[in-house]
Amino acid sequence: MKSLARGVLLSAFFLTGCARPEPVKTVEKPPVPSAPPVPVVAPSWKVLGPGGGGSHFACTVSPFNPEIVFSKCDMSGAQVTYDGGRSWRMFNLRTVIYDFEFDPADSNTVYASNTGLYRSENLGRSWRLIYPDPADIIAERMVGDHAEQYFETKSGMPDGLITQVLVDPSDSRRIVIGLDPPGGVNPVKGPFSSIDSVRILVSSDRGAQWSLLARLPGREVLALFPGAWEDQPDQVKVLTDRSCYQLSFSGGAAVELGLPEARIRAADGGKGKAGAIYYVLSNFRQAGARAEGGIYRSTDGGHNWSQVSQGLLEDWQITAQLPYFKTLAVCESRPEVVYLSAHIYIDEIEWMPNRPKRDRKFGIFKTDNAGDAWRWVYRASEDSIYSRNLRGGWEDQSYGPEWGESPHSFGVSPADPDICYVTDNRTYVTRDGGKRWEQVYTEKQPDGSWRSRGIDVTTTYGVHFDPFDRNHLFISYTDIGLWHSFNGGKSWFHALKGIPREWINTTYWLVFDPEIKDRIWTVRSDCHDLPRLKMFRSGAIARGEYQGGVAVSGDGGKSWQVSSSGIPPNSVCTHILLDPESPAGMRTLYVCAMERGVYKSVDDGKTWIEANSGLGERPSAWRIERSPEGMLYLLVVRSIKDGKVVDGGLFHSDSGATSWQPVALPKGVTGPNDLLCDPRGGGIMYLSCWPYPLKGQESGGGLLRTEDGGVTWQRVFDEQAHVYAAALDPQNPDIVFINTFDSAAFRSEDRGATWHGLPGYNFKWGHRPVPDPRNPDQLYLTTFGGSVFYGPAKGVAEAKEDIEDGTYLRWAGMN
């Protein structure tokens, strides 16, 4: 079975540890059932990039064929491989997926859960919603700064996140789901839930009808175990973060079994020849000279638990900094085999004697004897892999082991304990029980560049084209900085050389000199994910805790130099604009900085001065644009200051940023996100807007158009939509593209009077549409979490949508 503490999805940790490895024991492998047929996938958009780049989770290996694996990320996309990780295909089910479950009686059937429960009967080629019933849905809602998705139903069926799914092995028509409490997102404080109980629902007819089985204490459903493992097919065992219960399908009383700790973070188990074994994981705590908590095992159905931490605490003294274990996973058919994610501070004695006494380690422990003894099977520190058994990818090359940190989740083959997929900011696999590990997210090319295998977990801001070389283009990224390609996007090189380590996280934008070959300016920062409101909640931007600035390259991005004199080093710089009428060698440039405003340079970026007259105090300057007539426009985004949400706004300057004046926006429009000027001039502009919740629905978003420079505005796209940015066809500016956070991108051929969705593209969190200047029939779509999509500017007409019969979905009928 699978388990995953939801907290793992919401944060990343650097984890540590070190111990001398023991010899790996050989085990007899059970027979692997014959492979089901691999589905044929219809044409679709291509995803470009080096692969990887962000947190990945919840690998689920088919019990019928270990080459078939489902996985997902916390930024809405999911992937499936049919060839053991040599290639992956992305699919999208409206929001972040929390669990996958194979039907034990049908090798082609798999379930996926998030705010709904989906079933595929062709190994993930297409999906159908089975909970809630599509006929019961009033509307699909997308509300909040991240367009959080949920279904509103006529019957009021229980909502919330479906974090665990069980298909009963004794009767595959019986499905059990665990729902974490419904919640919301406070713009200032973040996610919340006022409910302190989870709900367990059951269907006896493959999801046609559902009934509430129980409400149980807890905030997270961690695991569902079939009663058939204990010869009690009428029961199911449920573990939450705060409770353990045995439930009866026939209406018997719920039996509380108890937990060894008041709070657990993960649970898993399996049934082997000797019976069922269950494990729970809690945080260690110091009790005098002893360490309590950690890993516990039960061999009597959860009635009694014993601590099984042998080998995890023997090599260091108990201190205030106890080891931390993030999650674990069990081989379902060989439950004595367990993999454990470790984060440990260790007293260095032997491995690195020249390092400071305290050192941070992370990696993977494994037991082959149900926790009676543990050993390292992968061990690393921030700058070294001690176990020397990982064949890594570009992330290890560019950043070292610290980028991967400790595993977020494991996917152990139910049939073969030697096969285990691991996800952190990378995805890698062992096929020999941990002797060797190999990454499965990227491919290195003969020239040293990298190409994605289909796992792409990266936020992208723009695609940028070298005006002197049609095959040279850049992608500006969150988390992985800046990449460029010299073969039209087939493979990619990391553009990091010369960038201060504090800046390598995010490249928000770049600009080429239109007359001097290979001269490029970029703006970078270690603050990612802007302009989303969550980045202002901590107050770190206002306190100046992030770093950033301007870098310049004279060799086409192969190397960089800092060029930020006059811009404080703790500035979060998000956009840069070049005045094309300024002279080569003495360019006028403008830079936006969050909560600092605008900086201007008139000497090619060598020095900068503030240009904030008329903007007010600490403006959250996001983007600056220039109309064909030379008018400057500045977007100030919505932010949080002193515990309150502050509206964004729009300003203009006809004096080269010497002074600024506000541009009036329609009532309720407080979240401008992007501005696009029609190249024909005449005051025609498009304003992409982020909505704001009002009485349970969104308002003030969508797309606005002005034909008089912002004196008046007309709404040309739904105000409930989270429109990130717009673009115009360079050959026909009457053709407008938009990308949204609402699982769709759109095209209008009449300046926004009518719209059509781009078929085949349905990534949840979309960013910017970018027409391909080299091929006017092609379009790039940047995303928040799925790298860059590339495909026909009218969409892929023959593409099959991931969700079948989606008439209940928000944009149904717009293709």
Short mmCIF file of N, CA and C in Angstrom, two decimals, residues 313-385:
data_model
loop_
_atom_site.label_atom_id
_atom_site.label_comp_id
_atom_site.label_asym_id
_atom_site.label_seq_id
_atom_site.Cartn_x
_atom_site.Cartn_y
_atom_site.Cartn_z
N LEU A 313 20.18 5.14 15.65
CA LEU A 313 20.66 6.05 16.68
C LEU A 313 21.98 5.61 17.30
N GLU A 314 22.58 4.57 16.77
CA GLU A 314 23.73 3.98 17.44
C GLU A 314 25.03 4.73 17.24
N ASP A 315 25.16 5.50 16.17
CA ASP A 315 26.44 6.10 15.80
C ASP A 315 26.60 7.54 16.21
N TRP A 316 25.72 8.06 17.03
CA TRP A 316 25.89 9.42 17.52
C TRP A 316 25.25 9.57 18.90
N GLN A 317 25.68 10.56 19.62
CA GLN A 317 25.12 10.83 20.94
C GLN A 317 23.81 11.58 20.79
N ILE A 318 22.92 11.35 21.74
CA ILE A 318 21.66 12.08 21.75
C ILE A 318 21.94 13.53 22.11
N THR A 319 21.52 14.44 21.25
CA THR A 319 21.71 15.87 21.49
C THR A 319 20.39 16.58 21.29
N ALA A 320 20.44 17.90 21.37
CA ALA A 320 19.22 18.68 21.13
C ALA A 320 18.77 18.56 19.68
N GLN A 321 19.68 18.18 18.78
CA GLN A 321 19.34 18.03 17.37
C GLN A 321 19.21 16.55 17.04
N LEU A 322 18.02 16.00 17.27
CA LEU A 322 17.77 14.60 16.99
C LEU A 322 17.61 14.37 15.50
N PRO A 323 17.84 13.15 15.05
CA PRO A 323 17.61 12.86 13.63
C PRO A 323 16.13 12.99 13.29
N TYR A 324 15.90 13.23 12.02
CA TYR A 324 14.53 13.40 11.52
C TYR A 324 14.35 12.48 10.33
N PHE A 325 13.20 11.78 10.31
CA PHE A 325 12.90 10.88 9.21
C PHE A 325 11.59 11.35 8.57
N LYS A 326 11.66 11.63 7.29
CA LYS A 326 10.55 12.29 6.62
C LYS A 326 9.41 11.35 6.27
N THR A 327 9.73 10.20 5.69
CA THR A 327 8.69 9.28 5.26
C THR A 327 9.29 7.89 5.10
N LEU A 328 8.42 6.89 4.90
CA LEU A 328 8.87 5.52 4.69
C LEU A 328 7.95 4.85 3.68
N ALA A 329 8.40 3.71 3.16
CA ALA A 329 7.58 2.93 2.23
C ALA A 329 7.94 1.46 2.37
N VAL A 330 6.93 0.60 2.18
CA VAL A 330 7.02 -0.83 2.43
C VAL A 330 6.73 -1.58 1.14
N CYS A 331 7.42 -2.69 0.93
CA CYS A 331 7.07 -3.57 -0.18
C CYS A 331 5.83 -4.36 0.24
N GLU A 332 4.74 -4.23 -0.53
CA GLU A 332 3.46 -4.81 -0.12
C GLU A 332 3.52 -6.32 0.02
N SER A 333 4.24 -7.02 -0.85
CA SER A 333 4.30 -8.48 -0.78
C SER A 333 5.45 -8.98 0.08
N ARG A 334 6.39 -8.12 0.44
CA ARG A 334 7.51 -8.47 1.32
C ARG A 334 7.64 -7.38 2.38
N PRO A 335 6.70 -7.33 3.34
CA PRO A 335 6.62 -6.18 4.24
C PRO A 335 7.78 -6.07 5.23
N GLU A 336 8.67 -7.04 5.24
CA GLU A 336 9.86 -6.89 6.07
C GLU A 336 10.87 -5.95 5.44
N VAL A 337 10.64 -5.55 4.17
CA VAL A 337 11.52 -4.63 3.46
C VAL A 337 10.92 -3.23 3.50
N VAL A 338 11.67 -2.31 4.08
CA VAL A 338 11.20 -0.94 4.25
C VAL A 338 12.31 0.02 3.85
N TYR A 339 11.95 1.10 3.14
CA TYR A 339 12.86 2.20 2.81
C TYR A 339 12.47 3.42 3.64
N LEU A 340 13.47 4.16 4.13
CA LEU A 340 13.24 5.24 5.08
C LEU A 340 14.04 6.47 4.68
N SER A 341 13.38 7.63 4.62
CA SER A 341 14.02 8.89 4.27
C SER A 341 14.62 9.53 5.51
N ALA A 342 15.91 9.87 5.46
CA ALA A 342 16.64 10.27 6.66
C ALA A 342 17.26 11.66 6.54
N HIS A 343 17.25 12.36 7.66
CA HIS A 343 17.84 13.70 7.79
C HIS A 343 18.48 13.74 9.17
N ILE A 344 19.81 13.77 9.21
CA ILE A 344 20.51 13.52 10.47
C ILE A 344 21.68 14.47 10.64
N TYR A 345 21.85 14.99 11.86
CA TYR A 345 23.08 15.64 12.25
C TYR A 345 23.90 14.60 13.00
N ILE A 346 25.15 14.44 12.58
CA ILE A 346 25.94 13.32 13.09
C ILE A 346 27.28 13.83 13.62
N ASP A 347 27.77 13.21 14.69
CA ASP A 347 29.12 13.47 15.18
C ASP A 347 30.10 12.79 14.25
N GLU A 348 30.91 13.57 13.53
CA GLU A 348 31.85 12.99 12.58
C GLU A 348 33.00 12.34 13.33
N ILE A 349 33.23 11.08 13.05
CA ILE A 349 34.32 10.35 13.68
C ILE A 349 35.28 9.83 12.62
N GLU A 350 34.73 9.29 11.54
CA GLU A 350 35.57 8.58 10.58
C GLU A 350 35.46 9.10 9.15
N TRP A 351 34.23 9.44 8.72
CA TRP A 351 34.03 9.67 7.30
C TRP A 351 34.68 10.96 6.80
N MET A 352 34.53 12.06 7.55
CA MET A 352 35.05 13.35 7.10
C MET A 352 35.78 14.00 8.28
N PRO A 353 36.95 13.52 8.66
CA PRO A 353 37.60 14.00 9.88
C PRO A 353 38.04 15.45 9.84
N ASN A 354 38.19 16.03 8.66
CA ASN A 354 38.65 17.42 8.55
C ASN A 354 37.52 18.42 8.54
N ARG A 355 36.28 17.95 8.58
CA ARG A 355 35.13 18.84 8.59
C ARG A 355 34.78 19.21 10.03
N PRO A 356 33.95 20.25 10.24
CA PRO A 356 33.52 20.57 11.60
C PRO A 356 32.86 19.38 12.27
N LYS A 357 32.82 19.43 13.59
CA LYS A 357 32.32 18.30 14.37
C LYS A 357 30.89 17.94 13.99
N ARG A 358 30.06 18.96 13.79
CA ARG A 358 28.68 18.70 13.40
C ARG A 358 28.57 18.81 11.88
N ASP A 359 27.87 17.85 11.26
CA ASP A 359 27.73 17.88 9.82
C ASP A 359 26.35 17.35 9.47
N ARG A 360 25.78 17.88 8.41
CA ARG A 360 24.43 17.51 8.01
C ARG A 360 24.49 16.43 6.93
N LYS A 361 23.73 15.38 7.13
CA LYS A 361 23.67 14.28 6.18
C LYS A 361 22.22 13.97 5.84
N PHE A 362 22.03 13.32 4.71
CA PHE A 362 20.68 12.89 4.34
C PHE A 362 20.80 11.71 3.41
N GLY A 363 19.70 11.00 3.25
CA GLY A 363 19.73 9.86 2.37
C GLY A 363 18.65 8.85 2.69
N ILE A 364 18.97 7.56 2.46
CA ILE A 364 17.98 6.50 2.55
C ILE A 364 18.52 5.36 3.41
N PHE A 365 17.76 4.97 4.41
CA PHE A 365 17.98 3.74 5.15
C PHE A 365 17.08 2.66 4.58
N LYS A 366 17.49 1.41 4.80
CA LYS A 366 16.68 0.26 4.39
C LYS A 366 16.80 -0.84 5.43
N THR A 367 15.71 -1.55 5.63
CA THR A 367 15.74 -2.77 6.44
C THR A 367 15.19 -3.92 5.62
N ASP A 368 15.79 -5.09 5.79
CA ASP A 368 15.30 -6.32 5.16
C ASP A 368 14.67 -7.26 6.18
N ASN A 369 14.65 -6.83 7.44
CA ASN A 369 14.15 -7.71 8.50
C ASN A 369 13.17 -6.99 9.42
N ALA A 370 12.29 -6.22 8.82
CA ALA A 370 11.18 -5.56 9.52
C ALA A 370 11.65 -4.59 10.60
N GLY A 371 12.80 -3.99 10.41
CA GLY A 371 13.27 -2.97 11.33
C GLY A 371 14.16 -3.47 12.43
N ASP A 372 14.49 -4.76 12.44
CA ASP A 372 15.41 -5.24 13.46
C ASP A 372 16.80 -4.66 13.26
N ALA A 373 17.13 -4.29 12.03
CA ALA A 373 18.39 -3.61 11.72
C ALA A 373 18.20 -2.77 10.48
N TRP A 374 18.86 -1.62 10.47
CA TRP A 374 18.78 -0.69 9.34
C TRP A 374 20.18 -0.43 8.81
N ARG A 375 20.28 -0.14 7.53
CA ARG A 375 21.56 0.24 6.94
C ARG A 375 21.34 1.31 5.88
N TRP A 376 22.38 2.11 5.66
CA TRP A 376 22.33 3.10 4.59
C TRP A 376 22.37 2.40 3.24
N VAL A 377 21.53 2.85 2.29
CA VAL A 377 21.66 2.42 0.90
C VAL A 377 21.89 3.61 -0.02
N TYR A 378 21.75 4.82 0.51
CA TYR A 378 22.18 6.04 -0.17
C TYR A 378 22.47 7.06 0.91
N ARG A 379 23.67 7.66 0.85
CA ARG A 379 24.07 8.59 1.91
C ARG A 379 24.82 9.75 1.28
N ALA A 380 24.42 10.98 1.62
CA ALA A 380 25.03 12.16 1.02
C ALA A 380 25.06 13.31 2.02
N SER A 381 25.85 14.32 1.69
CA SER A 381 25.84 15.59 2.41
C SER A 381 25.58 16.69 1.39
N GLU A 382 25.75 17.92 1.80
CA GLU A 382 25.47 19.03 0.90
C GLU A 382 26.37 19.02 -0.32
N ASP A 383 27.59 18.46 -0.18
CA ASP A 383 28.52 18.56 -1.30
C ASP A 383 29.18 17.23 -1.68
N SER A 384 28.69 16.12 -1.12
CA SER A 384 29.34 14.86 -1.44
C SER A 384 28.35 13.70 -1.30
N ILE A 385 28.44 12.72 -2.20
CA ILE A 385 27.69 11.48 -2.07
C ILE A 385 28.64 10.43 -1.51
#
